[in-house]
PDB file of C-alpha atoms in Angstrom:
ATOM      1  CA  UNK A   1       0.000   0.000   0.000  1.00 78.00           C
ATOM      2  CA  UNK A   2       0.846   3.665  -0.078  1.00 85.00           C
ATOM      3  CA  UNK A   3       3.290   5.125   2.440  1.00 91.00           C
ATOM      4  CA  UNK A   4       3.574   8.869   2.934  1.00 95.00           C
ATOM      5  CA  UNK A   5       6.448  10.336   4.890  1.00 96.00           C
ATOM      6  CA  UNK A   6       6.387  13.946   6.028  1.00 97.00           C
ATOM      7  CA  UNK A   7       9.036  16.169   7.559  1.00 96.00           C
ATOM      8  CA  UNK A   8       9.828  18.052   9.598  1.00 97.00           C
ATOM      9  CA  UNK A   9       7.491  17.061  12.420  1.00 95.00           C
ATOM     10  CA  UNK A  10       7.825  20.530  13.968  1.00 96.00           C
ATOM     11  CA  UNK A  11       8.836  23.822  12.418  1.00 98.00           C
ATOM     12  CA  UNK A  12       9.273  27.242  13.984  1.00 98.00           C
ATOM     13  CA  UNK A  13       9.699  30.347  11.856  1.00 98.00           C
ATOM     14  CA  UNK A  14       9.716  34.053  12.466  1.00 98.00           C
ATOM     15  CA  UNK A  15       6.744  35.997  11.214  1.00 98.00           C
ATOM     16  CA  UNK A  16       7.372  37.063   7.639  1.00 97.00           C
ATOM     17  CA  UNK A  17       9.748  34.202   6.863  1.00 97.00           C
ATOM     18  CA  UNK A  18       8.940  31.285   4.573  1.00 98.00           C
ATOM     19  CA  UNK A  19       8.081  27.760   5.666  1.00 98.00           C
ATOM     20  CA  UNK A  20       8.580  24.588   3.652  1.00 98.00           C
ATOM     21  CA  UNK A  21       7.136  21.172   4.451  1.00 98.00           C
ATOM     22  CA  UNK A  22       8.150  18.129   2.428  1.00 98.00           C
ATOM     23  CA  UNK A  23       6.468  14.806   1.751  1.00 98.00           C
ATOM     24  CA  UNK A  24       7.433  11.669  -0.127  1.00 98.00           C
ATOM     25  CA  UNK A  25       5.141   8.893  -1.300  1.00 97.00           C
ATOM     26  CA  UNK A  26       5.731   5.324  -2.409  1.00 95.00           C
ATOM     27  CA  UNK A  27       2.879   4.423  -4.778  1.00 92.00           C
ATOM     28  CA  UNK A  28       3.674   5.582  -8.298  1.00 92.00           C
ATOM     29  CA  UNK A  29      -0.053   5.269  -9.146  1.00 89.00           C
ATOM     30  CA  UNK A  30      -0.957   8.081  -6.735  1.00 91.00           C
ATOM     31  CA  UNK A  31      -2.087  11.117  -8.675  1.00 90.00           C
ATOM     32  CA  UNK A  32      -3.826  13.425  -6.213  1.00 90.00           C
ATOM     33  CA  UNK A  33      -2.005  15.233  -3.409  1.00 94.00           C
ATOM     34  CA  UNK A  34      -4.015  17.417  -1.023  1.00 94.00           C
ATOM     35  CA  UNK A  35      -2.728  19.447   1.892  1.00 97.00           C
ATOM     36  CA  UNK A  36      -4.824  19.964   5.007  1.00 96.00           C
ATOM     37  CA  UNK A  37      -4.457  22.506   7.799  1.00 97.00           C
ATOM     38  CA  UNK A  38      -5.685  21.684  11.279  1.00 95.00           C
ATOM     39  CA  UNK A  39      -5.767  24.480  13.817  1.00 94.00           C
ATOM     40  CA  UNK A  40      -5.774  23.570  17.485  1.00 90.00           C
ATOM     41  CA  UNK A  41      -9.074  21.981  18.459  1.00 86.00           C
ATOM     42  CA  UNK A  42     -10.502  22.305  14.965  1.00 90.00           C
ATOM     43  CA  UNK A  43     -11.159  20.006  12.020  1.00 92.00           C
ATOM     44  CA  UNK A  44      -8.682  19.457   9.172  1.00 94.00           C
ATOM     45  CA  UNK A  45      -9.457  21.707   6.208  1.00 94.00           C
ATOM     46  CA  UNK A  46      -8.147  21.509   2.671  1.00 94.00           C
ATOM     47  CA  UNK A  47      -5.893  24.454   1.842  1.00 96.00           C
ATOM     48  CA  UNK A  48      -4.472  23.431  -1.532  1.00 96.00           C
ATOM     49  CA  UNK A  49      -4.148  20.351  -3.707  1.00 94.00           C
ATOM     50  CA  UNK A  50      -2.246  19.290  -6.797  1.00 93.00           C
ATOM     51  CA  UNK A  51      -2.788  16.602  -9.408  1.00 90.00           C
ATOM     52  CA  UNK A  52      -0.121  14.607 -11.159  1.00 87.00           C
ATOM     53  CA  UNK A  53      -0.483  16.412 -14.471  1.00 85.00           C
ATOM     54  CA  UNK A  54       0.705  19.654 -12.865  1.00 85.00           C
ATOM     55  CA  UNK A  55       4.139  20.456 -11.442  1.00 91.00           C
ATOM     56  CA  UNK A  56       3.251  23.498  -9.389  1.00 95.00           C
ATOM     57  CA  UNK A  57       0.195  25.283  -8.096  1.00 94.00           C
ATOM     58  CA  UNK A  58      -0.073  28.583  -6.257  1.00 96.00           C
ATOM     59  CA  UNK A  59      -2.782  30.272  -4.231  1.00 94.00           C
ATOM     60  CA  UNK A  60      -1.744  33.618  -2.780  1.00 95.00           C
ATOM     61  CA  UNK A  61       0.929  32.885  -0.121  1.00 97.00           C
ATOM     62  CA  UNK A  62       0.663  29.119  -0.481  1.00 98.00           C
ATOM     63  CA  UNK A  63       2.234  27.004  -3.196  1.00 98.00           C
ATOM     64  CA  UNK A  64       2.685  23.302  -3.745  1.00 98.00           C
ATOM     65  CA  UNK A  65       5.233  21.616  -5.991  1.00 97.00           C
ATOM     66  CA  UNK A  66       5.216  18.028  -7.228  1.00 96.00           C
ATOM     67  CA  UNK A  67       8.080  15.939  -8.588  1.00 95.00           C
ATOM     68  CA  UNK A  68       6.555  12.711  -9.901  1.00 93.00           C
ATOM     69  CA  UNK A  69       9.872  11.209 -10.872  1.00 94.00           C
ATOM     70  CA  UNK A  70      11.264  11.556  -7.373  1.00 95.00           C
ATOM     71  CA  UNK A  71       7.839  10.967  -5.790  1.00 96.00           C
ATOM     72  CA  UNK A  72       7.921  13.960  -3.557  1.00 96.00           C
ATOM     73  CA  UNK A  73       5.836  17.082  -3.099  1.00 97.00           C
ATOM     74  CA  UNK A  74       6.222  20.152  -0.945  1.00 98.00           C
ATOM     75  CA  UNK A  75       4.161  22.922   0.615  1.00 98.00           C
ATOM     76  CA  UNK A  76       5.584  26.427   0.598  1.00 98.00           C
ATOM     77  CA  UNK A  77       4.151  29.221   2.714  1.00 98.00           C
ATOM     78  CA  UNK A  78       5.600  32.689   2.142  1.00 97.00           C
ATOM     79  CA  UNK A  79       5.329  35.764   4.359  1.00 98.00           C
ATOM     80  CA  UNK A  80       4.116  33.653   7.267  1.00 98.00           C
ATOM     81  CA  UNK A  81       1.664  35.107   9.749  1.00 97.00           C
ATOM     82  CA  UNK A  82       0.734  34.018  13.292  1.00 96.00           C
ATOM     83  CA  UNK A  83      -2.580  32.641  11.994  1.00 96.00           C
ATOM     84  CA  UNK A  84      -0.603  30.183   9.868  1.00 97.00           C
ATOM     85  CA  UNK A  85       0.312  28.380  13.100  1.00 97.00           C
ATOM     86  CA  UNK A  86      -1.318  24.930  12.877  1.00 97.00           C
ATOM     87  CA  UNK A  87      -0.620  21.307  12.038  1.00 96.00           C
ATOM     88  CA  UNK A  88      -0.295  20.658   8.312  1.00 97.00           C
ATOM     89  CA  UNK A  89      -0.942  17.235   6.774  1.00 96.00           C
ATOM     90  CA  UNK A  90       0.046  16.078   3.344  1.00 96.00           C
ATOM     91  CA  UNK A  91      -1.765  13.195   1.699  1.00 94.00           C
ATOM     92  CA  UNK A  92      -1.706  11.056  -1.419  1.00 92.00           C
ATOM     93  CA  UNK A  93      -4.369   9.053  -3.208  1.00 88.00           C
ATOM     94  CA  UNK A  94      -5.122   7.302  -6.467  1.00 82.00           C
ATOM     95  CA  UNK A  95      -7.917   8.248  -8.802  1.00 66.00           C
ATOM     96  CA  UNK A  96     -10.153   6.028 -10.881  1.00 58.00           C
ATOM     97  CA  UNK A  97     -12.764   4.949  -8.378  1.00 56.00           C
ATOM     98  CA  UNK A  98     -10.348   4.248  -5.555  1.00 55.00           C
ATOM     99  CA  UNK A  99     -10.341   6.827  -2.833  1.00 63.00           C
ATOM    100  CA  UNK A 100      -8.098   5.628  -0.057  1.00 76.00           C
ATOM    101  CA  UNK A 101      -6.236   8.703   1.061  1.00 84.00           C
ATOM    102  CA  UNK A 102      -2.992   8.092   2.943  1.00 89.00           C
ATOM    103  CA  UNK A 103      -1.910  10.926   5.231  1.00 91.00           C
ATOM    104  CA  UNK A 104       1.482  12.011   6.439  1.00 94.00           C
ATOM    105  CA  UNK A 105       2.167  12.277  10.157  1.00 93.00           C
ATOM    106  CA  UNK A 106       1.719  16.052  10.192  1.00 94.00           C
ATOM    107  CA  UNK A 107       3.956  19.069  10.720  1.00 96.00           C
ATOM    108  CA  UNK A 108       3.319  21.419  13.607  1.00 96.00           C
ATOM    109  CA  UNK A 109       4.126  24.910  12.353  1.00 98.00           C
ATOM    110  CA  UNK A 110       4.665  27.700  14.831  1.00 98.00           C
ATOM    111  CA  UNK A 111       4.971  31.248  13.540  1.00 97.00           C
ATOM    112  CA  UNK A 112       6.654  33.465  16.105  1.00 96.00           C
ATOM    113  CA  UNK A 113       5.450  37.096  16.078  1.00 94.00           C
TER     114      UNK A 113
ATOM    115  CA  UNK B   1     -19.728  25.445   9.856  1.00 51.00           C
ATOM    116  CA  UNK B   2     -22.544  22.993   9.312  1.00 68.00           C
ATOM    117  CA  UNK B   3     -21.338  20.945   6.314  1.00 93.00           C
ATOM    118  CA  UNK B   4     -20.343  17.884   8.349  1.00 96.00           C
ATOM    119  CA  UNK B   5     -21.505  17.571  11.936  1.00 96.00           C
ATOM    120  CA  UNK B   6     -20.585  15.040  14.586  1.00 97.00           C
ATOM    121  CA  UNK B   7     -22.116  14.174  17.939  1.00 97.00           C
ATOM    122  CA  UNK B   8     -21.173  13.911  20.664  1.00 97.00           C
ATOM    123  CA  UNK B   9     -18.139  16.193  20.640  1.00 96.00           C
ATOM    124  CA  UNK B  10     -16.701  14.555  23.741  1.00 96.00           C
ATOM    125  CA  UNK B  11     -17.288  11.091  25.165  1.00 96.00           C
ATOM    126  CA  UNK B  12     -15.934   9.273  28.193  1.00 95.00           C
ATOM    127  CA  UNK B  13     -16.743   5.592  28.453  1.00 93.00           C
ATOM    128  CA  UNK B  14     -15.729   2.556  30.406  1.00 91.00           C
ATOM    129  CA  UNK B  15     -14.391  -0.553  28.743  1.00 89.00           C
ATOM    130  CA  UNK B  16     -17.691  -2.393  29.201  1.00 88.00           C
ATOM    131  CA  UNK B  17     -19.911   0.366  27.820  1.00 89.00           C
ATOM    132  CA  UNK B  18     -21.650   0.510  24.469  1.00 94.00           C
ATOM    133  CA  UNK B  19     -21.878   3.875  22.788  1.00 95.00           C
ATOM    134  CA  UNK B  20     -22.383   5.268  19.297  1.00 97.00           C
ATOM    135  CA  UNK B  21     -20.855   8.169  17.405  1.00 98.00           C
ATOM    136  CA  UNK B  22     -22.969   9.971  14.855  1.00 98.00           C
ATOM    137  CA  UNK B  23     -21.967  11.857  11.735  1.00 98.00           C
ATOM    138  CA  UNK B  24     -24.240  13.792   9.400  1.00 97.00           C
ATOM    139  CA  UNK B  25     -23.318  15.604   6.206  1.00 96.00           C
ATOM    140  CA  UNK B  26     -25.416  18.289   4.544  1.00 94.00           C
ATOM    141  CA  UNK B  27     -23.347  18.558   1.374  1.00 94.00           C
ATOM    142  CA  UNK B  28     -25.168  16.084  -0.858  1.00 93.00           C
ATOM    143  CA  UNK B  29     -22.114  13.815  -0.922  1.00 92.00           C
ATOM    144  CA  UNK B  30     -22.193  10.100  -1.627  1.00 91.00           C
ATOM    145  CA  UNK B  31     -19.058   8.927   0.157  1.00 91.00           C
ATOM    146  CA  UNK B  32     -18.395   9.014   3.899  1.00 93.00           C
ATOM    147  CA  UNK B  33     -15.405   8.032   5.996  1.00 93.00           C
ATOM    148  CA  UNK B  34     -14.323   7.350   9.556  1.00 95.00           C
ATOM    149  CA  UNK B  35     -10.794   8.287  10.612  1.00 95.00           C
ATOM    150  CA  UNK B  36      -8.942   7.846  13.889  1.00 95.00           C
ATOM    151  CA  UNK B  37      -6.545  10.609  14.924  1.00 94.00           C
ATOM    152  CA  UNK B  38      -4.074   9.763  17.682  1.00 92.00           C
ATOM    153  CA  UNK B  39      -1.242  11.896  18.988  1.00 85.00           C
ATOM    154  CA  UNK B  40       1.971  11.621  16.966  1.00 80.00           C
ATOM    155  CA  UNK B  41       0.394   9.312  14.370  1.00 85.00           C
ATOM    156  CA  UNK B  42      -0.932   9.922  10.893  1.00 84.00           C
ATOM    157  CA  UNK B  43      -4.657  10.057  10.367  1.00 89.00           C
ATOM    158  CA  UNK B  44      -5.787   6.442  10.123  1.00 90.00           C
ATOM    159  CA  UNK B  45      -8.571   5.573   7.708  1.00 89.00           C
ATOM    160  CA  UNK B  46     -10.983   3.139   9.347  1.00 93.00           C
ATOM    161  CA  UNK B  47     -13.997   2.737   7.053  1.00 92.00           C
ATOM    162  CA  UNK B  48     -15.245   4.046   3.722  1.00 90.00           C
ATOM    163  CA  UNK B  49     -18.847   4.006   2.519  1.00 90.00           C
ATOM    164  CA  UNK B  50     -20.035   4.885  -0.968  1.00 85.00           C
ATOM    165  CA  UNK B  51     -23.772   5.078  -1.665  1.00 82.00           C
ATOM    166  CA  UNK B  52     -24.367   3.342   1.697  1.00 78.00           C
ATOM    167  CA  UNK B  53     -22.142   0.395   0.749  1.00 80.00           C
ATOM    168  CA  UNK B  54     -18.970  -0.277   2.683  1.00 79.00           C
ATOM    169  CA  UNK B  55     -16.018  -0.234   0.321  1.00 78.00           C
ATOM    170  CA  UNK B  56     -13.136  -0.220   2.786  1.00 76.00           C
ATOM    171  CA  UNK B  57     -12.486  -1.782   6.155  1.00 76.00           C
ATOM    172  CA  UNK B  58      -8.922  -0.989   7.004  1.00 76.00           C
ATOM    173  CA  UNK B  59      -8.336  -3.972   9.318  1.00 83.00           C
ATOM    174  CA  UNK B  60     -10.322  -2.348  12.105  1.00 91.00           C
ATOM    175  CA  UNK B  61     -11.066  -4.475  15.218  1.00 93.00           C
ATOM    176  CA  UNK B  62     -14.625  -5.759  15.469  1.00 93.00           C
ATOM    177  CA  UNK B  63     -15.233  -3.680  18.611  1.00 95.00           C
ATOM    178  CA  UNK B  64     -15.789  -0.844  16.114  1.00 96.00           C
ATOM    179  CA  UNK B  65     -18.915  -1.392  14.044  1.00 95.00           C
ATOM    180  CA  UNK B  66     -19.940   1.141  11.377  1.00 95.00           C
ATOM    181  CA  UNK B  67     -23.438   1.712  10.069  1.00 95.00           C
ATOM    182  CA  UNK B  68     -24.503   3.818   7.111  1.00 94.00           C
ATOM    183  CA  UNK B  69     -28.320   3.906   6.796  1.00 93.00           C
ATOM    184  CA  UNK B  70     -28.217   6.504   4.002  1.00 92.00           C
ATOM    185  CA  UNK B  71     -25.719   8.718   2.199  1.00 89.00           C
ATOM    186  CA  UNK B  72     -26.155  11.521   4.740  1.00 94.00           C
ATOM    187  CA  UNK B  73     -25.655   9.618   7.981  1.00 96.00           C
ATOM    188  CA  UNK B  74     -22.839   7.514   9.332  1.00 96.00           C
ATOM    189  CA  UNK B  75     -22.565   5.874  12.726  1.00 97.00           C
ATOM    190  CA  UNK B  76     -19.721   4.216  14.581  1.00 97.00           C
ATOM    191  CA  UNK B  77     -20.905   1.785  17.230  1.00 97.00           C
ATOM    192  CA  UNK B  78     -18.427   1.178  20.033  1.00 96.00           C
ATOM    193  CA  UNK B  79     -18.358  -1.905  22.253  1.00 94.00           C
ATOM    194  CA  UNK B  80     -15.833  -3.137  24.848  1.00 93.00           C
ATOM    195  CA  UNK B  81     -13.178  -0.645  23.821  1.00 94.00           C
ATOM    196  CA  UNK B  82      -9.649  -0.520  25.175  1.00 94.00           C
ATOM    197  CA  UNK B  83      -7.803   2.483  26.655  1.00 94.00           C
ATOM    198  CA  UNK B  84      -5.627   2.610  23.525  1.00 94.00           C
ATOM    199  CA  UNK B  85      -8.766   3.390  21.524  1.00 95.00           C
ATOM    200  CA  UNK B  86      -8.826   6.830  23.129  1.00 96.00           C
ATOM    201  CA  UNK B  87      -8.428   9.300  20.278  1.00 96.00           C
ATOM    202  CA  UNK B  88     -10.178  11.892  18.156  1.00 96.00           C
ATOM    203  CA  UNK B  89     -12.572  10.212  15.727  1.00 97.00           C
ATOM    204  CA  UNK B  90     -13.156  12.219  12.593  1.00 97.00           C
ATOM    205  CA  UNK B  91     -15.882  11.760  10.054  1.00 97.00           C
ATOM    206  CA  UNK B  92     -15.448  13.045   6.513  1.00 95.00           C
ATOM    207  CA  UNK B  93     -17.401  13.092   3.286  1.00 93.00           C
ATOM    208  CA  UNK B  94     -16.646  13.580  -0.392  1.00 90.00           C
ATOM    209  CA  UNK B  95     -18.729  13.806  -3.532  1.00 88.00           C
ATOM    210  CA  UNK B  96     -17.935  10.211  -4.476  1.00 79.00           C
ATOM    211  CA  UNK B  97     -15.005   7.819  -4.876  1.00 75.00           C
ATOM    212  CA  UNK B  98     -13.819   8.816  -8.312  1.00 72.00           C
ATOM    213  CA  UNK B  99     -10.566   9.912  -6.803  1.00 66.00           C
ATOM    214  CA  UNK B 100      -9.135  13.359  -6.408  1.00 68.00           C
ATOM    215  CA  UNK B 101     -12.209  14.552  -4.574  1.00 77.00           C
ATOM    216  CA  UNK B 102     -11.854  16.903  -1.636  1.00 85.00           C
ATOM    217  CA  UNK B 103     -12.763  15.384   1.702  1.00 90.00           C
ATOM    218  CA  UNK B 104     -14.663  17.588   4.125  1.00 93.00           C
ATOM    219  CA  UNK B 105     -14.126  16.774   7.773  1.00 95.00           C
ATOM    220  CA  UNK B 106     -16.411  17.046  10.743  1.00 96.00           C
ATOM    221  CA  UNK B 107     -15.227  18.555  14.052  1.00 95.00           C
ATOM    222  CA  UNK B 108     -14.547  15.141  15.537  1.00 96.00           C
ATOM    223  CA  UNK B 109     -15.520  13.270  18.691  1.00 97.00           C
ATOM    224  CA  UNK B 110     -12.863  13.255  21.398  1.00 96.00           C
ATOM    225  CA  UNK B 111     -13.130   9.788  22.967  1.00 96.00           C
ATOM    226  CA  UNK B 112     -11.607   8.770  26.284  1.00 96.00           C
ATOM    227  CA  UNK B 113     -11.796   5.111  27.303  1.00 95.00           C
ATOM    228  CA  UNK B 114     -11.196   4.459  30.988  1.00 93.00           C
TER     229      UNK B 114
END
């Protein structure tokens, strides 16, 4: 089955700096890679996703890159703000009627004001 | 947010109790999921239902019994649980199982087994 590894497990950055979280996956058939943000005591919420036919996707201060050959994808947050503090989860899944999503262990991001 | 709701939000039960967790989605989705979230572990998929039919049982012990009476409601029946079952149980839904569909999570039930 799919195995998703995520690092670092914790990350502290100064407000205004960039943060990068990296994930690798094992199943070459995976083609959908969402990222979820979970604030303390709240539910995970999708913040951005990327499909295997795209190498990069950007949404304001958040961007995700995908390298299918190396089987890794990354989340980039620029100009971090205190409200970016949360746990971020990467995930990978196949398409085509099979929707088992495998999550990474999560990265706890702390943005220091 | 009212897209996916879960009750109760917190639950404390003894190992001999029987309780049920309820999930309801108001998004018109056809697929629903149960996840277990424990500290320092990835989200663990437990069960997947599509159009009320169970499509995935991820080697979950029989003390967890899911029920999906319709596409909008999902239950998790709990019986003779162990302390290590204490965790946050998250329900989620998606449009269907075509793949690449966003999953919308409920707020979770924080379960403590004594």
